[in-house]
Amino acid sequence: LPGLAGIVLTIGMSVDANILIFERVREELDRGKGKALAIREGFKHALPSIVDSNITTLLLGIVLYTFGTGPIQGFATTLIIGILSSMFSAIFISRLIFERLIDKNKSISFSNKFTEHAFKNIKIDFVGKRKYYYIFSGLIIFAGVISFTQRGFSLGVDFKGGRSYVVRFDNPVKTSEVTNDLTKTFGGVAPEVKTYGENTQLQITTAYLIDQNSDKAENQVEDALKTGLAPLNNNFKIMSSAKVSETVSANIKSKALWAIFFACIIMFVYIFVRFKKWQYGLGGVVALLHDALIILSCFTLLHGFLNFSLEIDQSFIAAILTVMGYSINDTVVVFDRIREYLRETHKKDLDPEERNRIINYALNSTLSRTINTALTIFFVLLAIFLFGGETIKGFAFALLIGIFIGTYSSICIATPIVVDFEKKHKPELATAKVKK
């Protein structure tokens, strides 16, 4: 399922390159250029952002494939293929189609009466309000830390080891009754019993005989499960089962942590090389860690309150890394626009006030592309969440949160970090003003 989700997500993310192109074409048209020239200039100016953002996501996919196991590798494979194919289609196929339409003097429109003036003349002081963003994110992460110390995470069998069964009953059942009955047949060790989607379906996880790998042990555990469920007088069927030993679980944890660590290192190095300033690399990495911590906070705060599983498992790690890929994609696009506008000043040293004004202008000019891309991917993920089945709901939920958080962090966390660490004058002089 994560592999299939990778395909669907790729469909959504591939639209981003085209949105970048179309937004740049609209900007050229607003400057009074002819349609043919505007299209050519739009492709030209969008190309650096497309290449940078897709390469960062591609590098993340490679990290996923290298350090992931099972579902993560399946997801990484489809993500890598999808990125390469979408880059090709956006850069070459879309260009060929437009060139063909221009040659035939076909009518080409990049807006309608409802969208023509959308996101125009926006003057939000993002840089000046950065302290509020820090406080907002800090409060969510702090609440997550408190929840973690009190409630912890709902760890999946991938991370804690054990045997997991999905059991469907004819009639609704109480988890407390099932837990009490199974504790007796599982050698006095209480299993973890959770509603799995519908109230007639349970996920039962137990460490009973987990250190034994023989077929006999497998049959013993399943027999104990059936014996424990029999007194309920409720017909049931075992829909699926999975087993992960403690050794495998420890290995999965280790690989997941290394994957996140190397992803951050690679992102920092690439952004540092491309933008020639370590502050941009730091801003990108802080945004990545921010996104991961926000999602983890949401999972510890909400597990047990929603009617679907919020387990921390391999699919969740794939979701975290996918959000990191989306976030860095978005961040690089924003950084590209900031770099472009700063270059246009032809000044090496700008006073903080002027620099912040230009950065604010760059952030506002990318807002249309950022929101359009976020909404496009959101609708794709919503389809996965609603129709993807119970086993993938937690994965899709993490991605849904991640799209909002990734969009927010690229503008409100990554860029302010760059601003704060690049200041060469006293902080009180760095009051941002939006371009009028």
GROMACS .gro file of N, CA and C in nm, residues 97-233:
model
  411
   97ILE      N    1   0.417   2.074  -2.607
   97ILE     CA    2   0.275   2.101  -2.628
   97ILE      C    3   0.251   2.250  -2.649
   98PHE      N    4   0.313   2.334  -2.566
   98PHE     CA    5   0.296   2.478  -2.581
   98PHE      C    6   0.357   2.530  -2.712
   99GLU      N    7   0.473   2.477  -2.747
   99GLU     CA    8   0.535   2.518  -2.874
   99GLU      C    9   0.444   2.484  -2.992
  100ARG      N   10   0.382   2.368  -2.984
  100ARG     CA   11   0.290   2.324  -3.089
  100ARG      C   12   0.168   2.417  -3.097
  101LEU      N   13   0.113   2.453  -2.979
  101LEU     CA   14  -0.003   2.542  -2.976
  101LEU      C   15   0.032   2.681  -3.030
  102ILE      N   16   0.153   2.727  -2.998
  102ILE     CA   17   0.197   2.858  -3.047
  102ILE      C   18   0.213   2.856  -3.198
  103ASP      N   19   0.275   2.749  -3.250
  103ASP     CA   20   0.296   2.737  -3.395
  103ASP      C   21   0.164   2.737  -3.471
  104LYS      N   22   0.059   2.682  -3.410
  104LYS     CA   23  -0.072   2.674  -3.476
  104LYS      C   24  -0.161   2.793  -3.440
  105ASN      N   25  -0.103   2.892  -3.370
  105ASN     CA   26  -0.178   3.013  -3.330
  105ASN      C   27  -0.304   2.980  -3.250
  106LYS      N   28  -0.293   2.879  -3.166
  106LYS     CA   29  -0.406   2.842  -3.082
  106LYS      C   30  -0.417   2.939  -2.963
  107SER      N   31  -0.538   2.954  -2.914
  107SER     CA   32  -0.561   3.040  -2.798
  107SER      C   33  -0.513   2.969  -2.671
  108ILE      N   34  -0.430   3.036  -2.594
  108ILE     CA   35  -0.376   2.980  -2.470
  108ILE      C   36  -0.408   3.077  -2.357
  109SER      N   37  -0.473   3.027  -2.252
  109SER     CA   38  -0.509   3.113  -2.139
  109SER      C   39  -0.450   3.057  -2.010
  110PHE      N   40  -0.398   3.145  -1.924
  110PHE     CA   41  -0.340   3.104  -1.798
  110PHE      C   42  -0.422   3.154  -1.679
  111SER      N   43  -0.540   3.206  -1.705
  111SER     CA   44  -0.628   3.252  -1.597
  111SER      C   45  -0.768   3.274  -1.653
  112ASN      N   46  -0.862   3.293  -1.565
  112ASN     CA   47  -0.997   3.330  -1.604
  112ASN      C   48  -1.041   3.446  -1.517
  113LYS      N   49  -1.164   3.489  -1.532
  113LYS     CA   50  -1.209   3.610  -1.461
  113LYS      C   51  -1.209   3.592  -1.309
  114PHE      N   52  -1.214   3.465  -1.265
  114PHE     CA   53  -1.214   3.440  -1.121
  114PHE      C   54  -1.073   3.436  -1.063
  115THR      N   55  -0.975   3.395  -1.143
  115THR     CA   56  -0.839   3.377  -1.092
  115THR      C   57  -0.741   3.482  -1.140
  116GLU      N   58  -0.785   3.569  -1.231
  116GLU     CA   59  -0.694   3.666  -1.293
  116GLU      C   60  -0.623   3.754  -1.190
  117HIS      N   61  -0.696   3.795  -1.087
  117HIS     CA   62  -0.637   3.885  -0.988
  117HIS      C   63  -0.613   3.816  -0.853
  118ALA      N   64  -0.618   3.682  -0.854
  118ALA     CA   65  -0.595   3.607  -0.730
  118ALA      C   66  -0.449   3.621  -0.685
  119PHE      N   67  -0.431   3.641  -0.555
  119PHE     CA   68  -0.298   3.651  -0.493
  119PHE      C   69  -0.217   3.770  -0.546
  120LYS      N   70  -0.285   3.869  -0.602
  120LYS     CA   71  -0.216   3.989  -0.649
  120LYS      C   72  -0.217   4.094  -0.538
  121ASN      N   73  -0.111   4.170  -0.532
  121ASN     CA   74  -0.097   4.281  -0.436
  121ASN      C   75  -0.110   4.236  -0.291
  122ILE      N   76  -0.063   4.113  -0.263
  122ILE     CA   77  -0.061   4.065  -0.125
  122ILE      C   78   0.062   4.124  -0.055
  123LYS      N   79   0.042   4.175   0.066
  123LYS     CA   80   0.152   4.242   0.137
  123LYS      C   81   0.156   4.195   0.282
  124ILE      N   82   0.183   4.068   0.301
  124ILE     CA   83   0.192   4.011   0.435
  124ILE      C   84   0.335   4.026   0.487
  125ASP      N   85   0.348   4.076   0.607
  125ASP     CA   86   0.480   4.096   0.667
  125ASP      C   87   0.525   3.966   0.736
  126PHE      N   88   0.567   3.867   0.657
  126PHE     CA   89   0.607   3.738   0.711
  126PHE      C   90   0.729   3.752   0.802
  127VAL      N   91   0.828   3.826   0.757
  127VAL     CA   92   0.953   3.839   0.833
  127VAL      C   93   0.929   3.909   0.966
  128GLY      N   94   0.850   4.014   0.965
  128GLY     CA   95   0.824   4.090   1.087
  128GLY      C   96   0.748   4.011   1.193
  129LYS      N   97   0.670   3.911   1.149
  129LYS     CA   98   0.588   3.834   1.243
  129LYS      C   99   0.653   3.700   1.279
  130ARG      N  100   0.780   3.684   1.250
  130ARG     CA  101   0.844   3.553   1.269
  130ARG      C  102   0.843   3.504   1.414
  131LYS      N  103   0.848   3.595   1.511
  131LYS     CA  104   0.846   3.552   1.651
  131LYS      C  105   0.715   3.482   1.686
  132TYR      N  106   0.605   3.527   1.626
  132TYR     CA  107   0.476   3.461   1.651
  132TYR      C  108   0.476   3.319   1.596
  133TYR      N  109   0.543   3.298   1.481
  133TYR     CA  110   0.551   3.164   1.423
  133TYR      C  111   0.633   3.073   1.514
  134TYR      N  112   0.743   3.127   1.566
  134TYR     CA  113   0.826   3.048   1.658
  134TYR      C  114   0.746   3.005   1.781
  135ILE      N  115   0.668   3.100   1.835
  135ILE     CA  116   0.589   3.070   1.955
  135ILE      C  117   0.482   2.965   1.924
  136PHE      N  118   0.413   2.981   1.812
  136PHE     CA  119   0.307   2.887   1.773
  136PHE      C  120   0.362   2.745   1.760
  137SER      N  121   0.471   2.731   1.685
  137SER     CA  122   0.531   2.598   1.666
  137SER      C  123   0.586   2.543   1.796
  138GLY      N  124   0.648   2.633   1.876
  138GLY     CA  125   0.704   2.590   2.003
  138GLY      C  126   0.599   2.535   2.098
  139LEU      N  127   0.481   2.597   2.099
  139LEU     CA  128   0.373   2.550   2.188
  139LEU      C  129   0.324   2.410   2.148
  140ILE      N  130   0.311   2.386   2.016
  140ILE     CA  131   0.266   2.254   1.970
  140ILE      C  132   0.370   2.148   2.005
  141ILE      N  133   0.496   2.178   1.981
  141ILE     CA  134   0.602   2.081   2.012
  141ILE      C  135   0.612   2.057   2.162
  142PHE      N  136   0.597   2.165   2.241
  142PHE     CA  137   0.600   2.151   2.388
  142PHE      C  138   0.485   2.062   2.437
  143ALA      N  139   0.366   2.084   2.380
  143ALA     CA  140   0.250   2.000   2.417
  143ALA      C  141   0.277   1.855   2.379
  144GLY      N  142   0.343   1.833   2.264
  144GLY     CA  143   0.377   1.698   2.222
  144GLY      C  144   0.475   1.632   2.317
  145VAL      N  145   0.573   1.708   2.366
  145VAL     CA  146   0.670   1.653   2.460
  145VAL      C  147   0.601   1.613   2.590
  146ILE      N  148   0.512   1.698   2.639
  146ILE     CA  149   0.437   1.666   2.762
  146ILE      C  150   0.354   1.540   2.741
  147SER      N  151   0.284   1.533   2.627
  147SER     CA  152   0.201   1.416   2.598
  147SER      C  153   0.286   1.290   2.588
  148PHE      N  154   0.405   1.304   2.527
  148PHE     CA  155   0.493   1.187   2.513
  148PHE      C  156   0.537   1.134   2.650
  149THR      N  157   0.568   1.224   2.742
  149THR     CA  158   0.611   1.180   2.875
  149THR      C  159   0.497   1.115   2.953
  150GLN      N  160   0.372   1.157   2.923
  150GLN     CA  161   0.256   1.103   2.995
  150GLN      C  162   0.193   0.983   2.925
  151ARG      N  163   0.185   0.989   2.790
  151ARG     CA  164   0.111   0.885   2.717
  151ARG      C  165   0.198   0.804   2.623
  152GLY      N  166   0.310   0.862   2.581
  152GLY     CA  167   0.397   0.793   2.487
  152GLY      C  168   0.336   0.787   2.348
  153PHE      N  169   0.391   0.699   2.264
  153PHE     CA  170   0.339   0.677   2.130
  153PHE      C  171   0.268   0.542   2.124
  154SER      N  172   0.181   0.529   2.025
  154SER     CA  173   0.122   0.399   1.996
  154SER      C  174   0.215   0.329   1.897
  155LEU      N  175   0.307   0.247   1.949
  155LEU     CA  176   0.407   0.182   1.866
  155LEU      C  177   0.347   0.063   1.794
  156GLY      N  178   0.375   0.053   1.665
  156GLY     CA  179   0.331  -0.062   1.588
  156GLY      C  180   0.421  -0.181   1.612
  157VAL      N  181   0.382  -0.294   1.560
  157VAL     CA  182   0.459  -0.416   1.579
  157VAL      C  183   0.598  -0.403   1.519
  158ASP      N  184   0.614  -0.317   1.418
  158ASP     CA  185   0.745  -0.295   1.356
  158ASP      C  186   0.847  -0.246   1.457
  159PHE      N  187   0.803  -0.164   1.553
  159PHE     CA  188   0.896  -0.100   1.646
  159PHE      C  189   0.902  -0.164   1.784
  160LYS      N  190   0.806  -0.246   1.818
  160LYS     CA  191   0.813  -0.306   1.951
  160LYS      C  192   0.821  -0.458   1.947
  161GLY      N  193   0.807  -0.517   1.829
  161GLY     CA  194   0.812  -0.662   1.819
  161GLY      C  195   0.682  -0.726   1.863
  162GLY      N  196   0.656  -0.844   1.817
  162GLY     CA  197   0.535  -0.916   1.855
  162GLY      C  198   0.459  -0.968   1.735
  163ARG      N  199   0.346  -1.030   1.762
  163ARG     CA  200   0.258  -1.078   1.656
  163ARG      C  201   0.132  -0.992   1.658
  164SER      N  202   0.091  -0.952   1.540
  164SER     CA  203  -0.026  -0.865   1.528
  164SER      C  204  -0.131  -0.932   1.440
  165TYR      N  205  -0.256  -0.928   1.486
  165TYR     CA  206  -0.367  -0.989   1.412
  165TYR      C  207  -0.479  -0.886   1.394
  166VAL      N  208  -0.537  -0.884   1.276
  166VAL     CA  209  -0.658  -0.806   1.253
  166VAL      C  210  -0.774  -0.905   1.249
  167VAL      N  211  -0.869  -0.886   1.342
  167VAL     CA  212  -0.979  -0.981   1.357
  167VAL      C  213  -1.112  -0.908   1.335
  168ARG      N  214  -1.197  -0.967   1.252
  168ARG     CA  215  -1.328  -0.907   1.224
  168ARG      C  216  -1.437  -0.994   1.288
  169PHE      N  217  -1.532  -0.928   1.358
  169PHE     CA  218  -1.641  -0.997   1.426
  169PHE      C  219  -1.773  -0.967   1.355
  170ASP      N  220  -1.872  -1.050   1.382
  170ASP     CA  221  -2.006  -1.027   1.325
  170ASP      C  222  -2.074  -0.908   1.391
  171ASN      N  223  -2.049  -0.892   1.523
  171ASN     CA  224  -2.112  -0.786   1.599
  171ASN      C  225  -2.007  -0.702   1.671
  172PRO      N  226  -2.041  -0.578   1.709
  172PRO     CA  227  -1.946  -0.493   1.780
  172PRO      C  228  -1.896  -0.559   1.908
  173VAL      N  229  -1.770  -0.533   1.945
  173VAL     CA  230  -1.710  -0.593   2.064
  173VAL      C  231  -1.645  -0.484   2.149
  174LYS      N  232  -1.629  -0.513   2.279
  174LYS     CA  233  -1.562  -0.421   2.370
  174LYS      C  234  -1.416  -0.462   2.384
  175THR      N  235  -1.327  -0.367   2.366
  175THR     CA  236  -1.184  -0.400   2.373
  175THR      C  237  -1.144  -0.448   2.513
  176SER      N  238  -1.207  -0.395   2.616
  176SER     CA  239  -1.172  -0.435   2.753
  176SER      C  240  -1.203  -0.582   2.778
  177GLU      N  241  -1.317  -0.630   2.726
  177GLU     CA  242  -1.354  -0.771   2.743
  177GLU      C  243  -1.257  -0.861   2.668
  178VAL      N  244  -1.222  -0.822   2.547
  178VAL     CA  245  -1.127  -0.900   2.468
  178VAL      C  246  -0.991  -0.905   2.536
  179THR      N  247  -0.948  -0.793   2.591
  179THR     CA  248  -0.818  -0.789   2.660
  179THR      C  249  -0.817  -0.883   2.779
  180ASN      N  250  -0.922  -0.881   2.858
  180ASN     CA  251  -0.929  -0.967   2.977
  180ASN      C  252  -0.928  -1.115   2.940
  181ASP      N  253  -1.004  -1.151   2.838
  181ASP     CA  254  -1.011  -1.292   2.797
  181ASP      C  255  -0.880  -1.341   2.739
  182LEU      N  256  -0.813  -1.256   2.659
  182LEU     CA  257  -0.690  -1.298   2.594
  182LEU      C  258  -0.571  -1.301   2.690
  183THR      N  259  -0.576  -1.219   2.795
  183THR     CA  260  -0.467  -1.220   2.894
  183THR      C  261  -0.454  -1.358   2.958
  184LYS      N  262  -0.566  -1.424   2.978
  184LYS     CA  263  -0.564  -1.557   3.039
  184LYS      C  264  -0.498  -1.660   2.947
  185THR      N  265  -0.529  -1.653   2.820
  185THR     CA  266  -0.475  -1.753   2.726
  185THR      C  267  -0.335  -1.718   2.676
  186PHE      N  268  -0.292  -1.591   2.693
  186PHE     CA  269  -0.158  -1.549   2.651
  186PHE      C  270  -0.059  -1.551   2.766
  187GLY      N  271  -0.076  -1.642   2.859
  187GLY     CA  272   0.021  -1.661   2.967
  187GLY      C  273   0.025  -1.549   3.068
  188GLY      N  274  -0.087  -1.479   3.085
  188GLY     CA  275  -0.093  -1.373   3.185
  188GLY      C  276  -0.042  -1.238   3.138
  189VAL      N  277   0.008  -1.230   3.012
  189VAL     CA  278   0.057  -1.103   2.958
  189VAL      C  279  -0.054  -1.040   2.874
  190ALA      N  280  -0.095  -0.920   2.914
  190ALA     CA  281  -0.206  -0.855   2.845
  190ALA      C  282  -0.164  -0.810   2.705
  191PRO      N  283  -0.243  -0.843   2.603
  191PRO     CA  284  -0.214  -0.796   2.467
  191PRO      C  285  -0.262  -0.652   2.449
  192GLU      N  286  -0.221  -0.592   2.341
  192GLU     CA  287  -0.273  -0.460   2.306
  192GLU      C  288  -0.389  -0.479   2.210
  193VAL      N  289  -0.506  -0.430   2.248
  193VAL     CA  290  -0.627  -0.449   2.168
  193VAL      C  291  -0.684  -0.312   2.131
  194LYS      N  292  -0.698  -0.288   2.002
  194LYS     CA  293  -0.748  -0.158   1.955
  194LYS      C  294  -0.853  -0.178   1.847
  195THR      N  295  -0.951  -0.087   1.848
  195THR     CA  296  -1.047  -0.086   1.737
  195THR      C  297  -0.973  -0.051   1.609
  196TYR      N  298  -1.002  -0.125   1.504
  196TYR     CA  299  -0.931  -0.106   1.378
  196TYR      C  300  -1.031  -0.067   1.270
  197GLY      N  301  -1.058   0.065   1.261
  197GLY     CA  302  -1.157   0.111   1.164
  197GLY      C  303  -1.297   0.099   1.221
  198GLU      N  304  -1.369  -0.005   1.180
  198GLU     CA  305  -1.507  -0.025   1.227
  198GLU      C  306  -1.507  -0.084   1.367
  199ASN      N  307  -1.619  -0.067   1.438
  199ASN     CA  308  -1.625  -0.120   1.575
  199ASN      C  309  -1.645  -0.271   1.579
  200THR      N  310  -1.650  -0.334   1.463
  200THR     CA  311  -1.656  -0.481   1.457
  200THR      C  312  -1.521  -0.541   1.422
  201GLN      N  313  -1.417  -0.456   1.419
  201GLN     CA  314  -1.285  -0.504   1.378
  201GLN      C  315  -1.180  -0.458   1.480
  202LEU      N  316  -1.094  -0.553   1.520
  202LEU     CA  317  -0.991  -0.523   1.618
  202LEU      C  318  -0.853  -0.557   1.565
  203GLN      N  319  -0.754  -0.482   1.616
  203GLN     CA  320  -0.616  -0.518   1.593
  203GLN      C  321  -0.561  -0.565   1.727
  204ILE      N  322  -0.512  -0.687   1.729
  204ILE     CA  323  -0.464  -0.748   1.853
  204ILE      C  324  -0.315  -0.777   1.838
  205THR      N  325  -0.234  -0.718   1.926
  205THR     CA  326  -0.089  -0.737   1.921
  205THR      C  327  -0.042  -0.798   2.052
  206THR      N  328   0.039  -0.904   2.042
  206THR     CA  329   0.087  -0.973   2.161
  206THR      C  330   0.234  -1.014   2.146
  207ALA      N  331   0.305  -1.015   2.257
  207ALA     CA  332   0.445  -1.061   2.259
  207ALA      C  333   0.454  -1.205   2.305
  208TYR      N  334   0.343  -1.274   2.312
  208TYR     CA  335   0.338  -1.413   2.358
  208TYR      C  336   0.419  -1.503   2.263
  209LEU      N  337   0.517  -1.574   2.318
  209LEU     CA  338   0.604  -1.666   2.243
  209LEU      C  339   0.679  -1.597   2.127
  210ILE      N  340   0.708  -1.467   2.144
  210ILE     CA  341   0.772  -1.393   2.035
  210ILE      C  342   0.915  -1.440   2.011
  211ASP      N  343   0.979  -1.500   2.114
  211ASP     CA  344   1.117  -1.546   2.098
  211ASP      C  345   1.126  -1.681   2.028
  212GLN      N  346   1.011  -1.740   1.994
  212GLN     CA  347   1.010  -1.869   1.925
  212GLN      C  348   0.966  -1.849   1.780
  213ASN      N  349   1.044  -1.905   1.687
  213ASN     CA  350   1.020  -1.882   1.545
  213ASN      C  351   0.964  -2.005   1.471
  214SER      N  352   0.937  -2.112   1.542
  214SER     CA  353   0.891  -2.234   1.476
  214SER      C  354   0.745  -2.222   1.432
  215ASP      N  355   0.707  -2.309   1.337
  215ASP     CA  356   0.566  -2.313   1.294
  215ASP      C  357   0.475  -2.354   1.409
  216LYS      N  358   0.531  -2.438   1.498
  216LYS     CA  359   0.454  -2.482   1.613
  216LYS      C  360   0.415  -2.364   1.701
  217ALA      N  361   0.510  -2.272   1.720
  217ALA     CA  362   0.483  -2.154   1.803
  217ALA      C  363   0.377  -2.066   1.737
  218GLU      N  364   0.385  -2.053   1.605
  218GLU     CA  365   0.286  -1.974   1.531
  218GLU      C  366   0.147  -2.030   1.554
  219ASN      N  367   0.137  -2.163   1.543
  219ASN     CA  368   0.007  -2.229   1.563
  219ASN      C  369  -0.041  -2.215   1.707
  220GLN      N  370   0.054  -2.222   1.803
  220GLN     CA  371   0.017  -2.208   1.944
  220GLN      C  372  -0.044  -2.071   1.973
  221VAL      N  373   0.021  -1.967   1.919
  221VAL     CA  374  -0.029  -1.831   1.943
  221VAL      C  375  -0.166  -1.813   1.880
  222GLU      N  376  -0.183  -1.865   1.759
  222GLU     CA  377  -0.312  -1.850   1.691
  222GLU      C  378  -0.420  -1.930   1.763
  223ASP      N  379  -0.383  -2.049   1.812
  223ASP     CA  380  -0.480  -2.129   1.889
  223ASP      C  381  -0.519  -2.058   2.017
  224ALA      N  382  -0.419  -1.995   2.083
  224ALA     CA  383  -0.448  -1.921   2.206
  224ALA      C  384  -0.540  -1.802   2.177
  225LEU      N  385  -0.519  -1.740   2.063
  225LEU     CA  386  -0.605  -1.628   2.023
  225LEU      C  387  -0.748  -1.676   2.004
  226LYS      N  388  -0.765  -1.785   1.931
  226LYS     CA  389  -0.900  -1.838   1.905
  226LYS      C  390  -0.968  -1.884   2.033
  227THR      N  391  -0.889  -1.946   2.122
  227THR     CA  392  -0.944  -1.992   2.250
  227THR      C  393  -0.991  -1.875   2.335
  228GLY      N  394  -0.912  -1.767   2.336
  228GLY     CA  395  -0.948  -1.650   2.415
  228GLY      C  396  -1.070  -1.577   2.362
  229LEU      N  397  -1.090  -1.584   2.229
  229LEU     CA  398  -1.203  -1.513   2.169
  229LEU      C  399  -1.332  -1.595   2.170
  230ALA      N  400  -1.320  -1.725   2.188
  230ALA     CA  401  -1.437  -1.813   2.183
  230ALA      C  402  -1.546  -1.778   2.284
  231PRO      N  403  -1.511  -1.744   2.413
  231PRO     CA  404  -1.616  -1.714   2.512
  231PRO      C  405  -1.701  -1.591   2.477
  232LEU      N  406  -1.659  -1.510   2.380
  232LEU     CA  407  -1.737  -1.392   2.345
  232LEU      C  408  -1.867  -1.427   2.273
  233ASN      N  409  -1.874  -1.553   2.221
  233ASN     CA  410  -1.993  -1.597   2.145
  233ASN      C  411  -2.025  -1.501   2.031
   0.00000   0.00000   0.00000
